[in-house]
């Protein structure tokens, strides 16, 4: 069954992105750097990415058509509330949650200035490259599931 994707609001809100390898490097660096003890760092790419770019980038990476339709955030929250309550009655996991709607529809801006300045960390993987790698991983996993082999 195909998922029905919609933008929450106009899709122009910013999404904080970071490829997993860059996140892992930040964790290792902050665990090993002498200036890091007792400090808390936000980590994110400085590359501006909107919800529309994020959702459509993933859609294209997974071979789906771009998402063109949007839903009003209040309507989306109501639909999620209904899904959560139906799921509670049926014992199933809801397809959407209000927390998902709230998170995707807000402006997500993280300031990674501190980890850059204090520890010299910089992300190495661009949003486009991260999408490409994610699509490749997905295709390997999908092929492995279809053939019954384990993908690495």
Coordinates of C-alpha atoms in Angstrom, one line a residue:
X1 CA 0.0 0.0 0.0
X2 CA 1.4 3.4 -1.0
X3 CA 1.8 6.1 1.5
X4 CA -0.1 9.3 1.0
X5 CA 2.4 12.1 1.6
X6 CA 1.3 15.7 2.1
X7 CA 3.2 18.8 3.1
X8 CA 2.2 20.3 6.5
X9 CA 1.3 23.9 5.9
X10 CA 3.0 25.6 2.9
X11 CA 6.2 23.5 3.2
X12 CA 8.5 26.5 3.4
X13 CA 9.5 25.9 7.1
X14 CA 13.2 24.9 7.5
X15 CA 14.1 21.3 8.4
X16 CA 17.3 20.7 10.4
X17 CA 19.3 18.0 8.5
X18 CA 22.4 16.0 9.2
X19 CA 23.7 12.8 7.7
X20 CA 24.3 10.0 10.2
X21 CA 28.0 9.8 9.6
X22 CA 28.4 13.5 10.5
X23 CA 26.3 13.0 13.6
X24 CA 28.4 10.1 14.7
X25 CA 31.6 12.1 14.1
X26 CA 30.2 14.9 16.3
X27 CA 29.4 12.4 19.1
X28 CA 32.9 10.8 19.0
X29 CA 34.5 14.2 18.9
X30 CA 32.5 15.6 21.8
X31 CA 33.3 12.5 23.8
X32 CA 37.1 12.7 23.2
X33 CA 37.8 16.4 23.0
X34 CA 39.3 18.0 26.1
X35 CA 37.1 21.1 25.8
X36 CA 33.8 19.1 25.6
X37 CA 33.2 17.8 29.1
X38 CA 30.1 19.4 30.6
X39 CA 29.2 21.0 27.3
X40 CA 26.0 20.4 25.3
X41 CA 26.2 20.9 21.5
X42 CA 23.6 21.2 18.9
X43 CA 24.7 19.6 15.6
X44 CA 23.1 20.3 12.3
X45 CA 24.1 21.2 8.8
X46 CA 24.2 24.9 8.0
X47 CA 22.7 24.1 4.6
X48 CA 19.1 25.5 4.4
X49 CA 16.5 22.9 3.6
X50 CA 12.8 23.5 3.6
X51 CA 10.2 20.9 4.4
X52 CA 9.2 20.9 0.7
X53 CA 12.8 20.2 -0.4
X54 CA 13.2 17.5 2.3
X55 CA 10.0 15.6 1.5
X56 CA 10.4 15.9 -2.3
X57 CA 14.1 15.0 -2.1
X58 CA 13.2 11.8 -0.2
X59 CA 10.3 11.1 -2.6
X60 CA 12.6 11.4 -5.7
X61 CA 15.3 9.3 -3.9
X62 CA 12.8 6.5 -3.4
X63 CA 11.3 6.7 -6.9
X64 CA 8.1 8.4 -5.9
X65 CA 6.5 11.4 -7.5
X66 CA 7.1 14.8 -5.9
X67 CA 4.6 15.9 -3.2
X68 CA 2.5 18.8 -4.5
X69 CA -0.4 18.8 -2.1
X70 CA -0.4 20.4 1.3
X71 CA -2.7 20.1 4.3
X72 CA -3.6 22.7 6.9
X73 CA -1.7 21.9 10.1
X74 CA -4.9 22.0 12.2
X75 CA -6.6 19.5 9.8
X76 CA -3.5 17.3 10.0
X77 CA -3.5 17.4 13.8
X78 CA -7.2 16.5 13.8
X79 CA -6.6 13.5 11.5
X80 CA -3.6 12.4 13.6
X81 CA -5.8 12.6 16.8
X82 CA -8.4 10.5 15.1
X83 CA -5.8 8.0 13.9
X84 CA -4.3 7.8 17.5
X85 CA -7.8 7.1 19.0
X86 CA -8.7 4.5 16.4
X87 CA -5.4 2.8 17.0
X88 CA -6.0 2.8 20.7
X89 CA -9.3 1.0 20.1
X90 CA -7.9 -1.5 17.6
X91 CA -4.5 -2.1 19.3
X92 CA -2.6 -1.1 16.2
X93 CA 0.0 1.6 15.6
X94 CA -1.4 4.8 14.1
X95 CA -0.1 5.8 10.7
X96 CA 0.4 9.4 11.9
X97 CA 0.8 11.0 15.3
X98 CA 0.2 14.6 16.4
X99 CA 3.8 14.8 17.5
X100 CA 4.9 14.0 13.9
X101 CA 2.6 16.7 12.5
X102 CA 3.9 19.3 15.0
X103 CA 7.5 18.4 14.4
X104 CA 7.4 18.4 10.6
X105 CA 5.4 21.6 10.4
X106 CA 7.6 23.8 12.6
X107 CA 10.7 25.8 11.7
X108 CA 13.6 23.5 12.8
X109 CA 16.7 25.7 13.2
X110 CA 19.6 24.5 15.2
X111 CA 22.7 26.6 15.8
X112 CA 25.8 24.4 15.6
X113 CA 28.2 27.4 16.0
X114 CA 29.5 26.2 19.4
X115 CA 30.7 22.7 18.3
X116 CA 32.2 24.3 15.1
X117 CA 34.0 27.0 17.1
X118 CA 35.0 25.0 20.1
X119 CA 35.8 21.6 18.6
X120 CA 36.3 22.3 15.0
X121 CA 33.5 20.0 13.8
X122 CA 32.0 20.5 10.4
X123 CA 29.5 18.4 8.5
X124 CA 31.0 16.7 5.4
X125 CA 28.0 15.2 3.7
X126 CA 25.6 17.6 1.9
X127 CA 21.9 17.2 1.8
X128 CA 22.0 16.0 -1.8
X129 CA 24.8 13.5 -1.1
X130 CA 22.9 12.2 2.0
X131 CA 19.8 11.7 -0.1
X132 CA 21.8 9.8 -2.7
X133 CA 23.4 7.6 -0.1
X134 CA 20.1 6.9 1.6
X135 CA 18.5 5.9 -1.7
X136 CA 21.4 3.6 -2.5
X137 CA 21.1 2.0 1.0
X138 CA 17.3 1.6 0.6
X139 CA 17.7 -0.1 -2.8
X140 CA 20.3 -2.5 -1.3
X141 CA 18.0 -3.3 1.6
X142 CA 15.0 -3.7 -0.7
X143 CA 16.9 -6.0 -3.0
X144 CA 18.1 -8.0 0.0
X145 CA 14.6 -8.4 1.3
X146 CA 13.3 -9.5 -2.1
X147 CA 16.1 -12.0 -2.6
X148 CA 16.2 -13.1 1.1
X149 CA 19.9 -12.1 1.4
X150 CA 21.4 -9.9 4.1
X151 CA 22.6 -6.5 2.9
X152 CA 25.5 -4.8 4.6

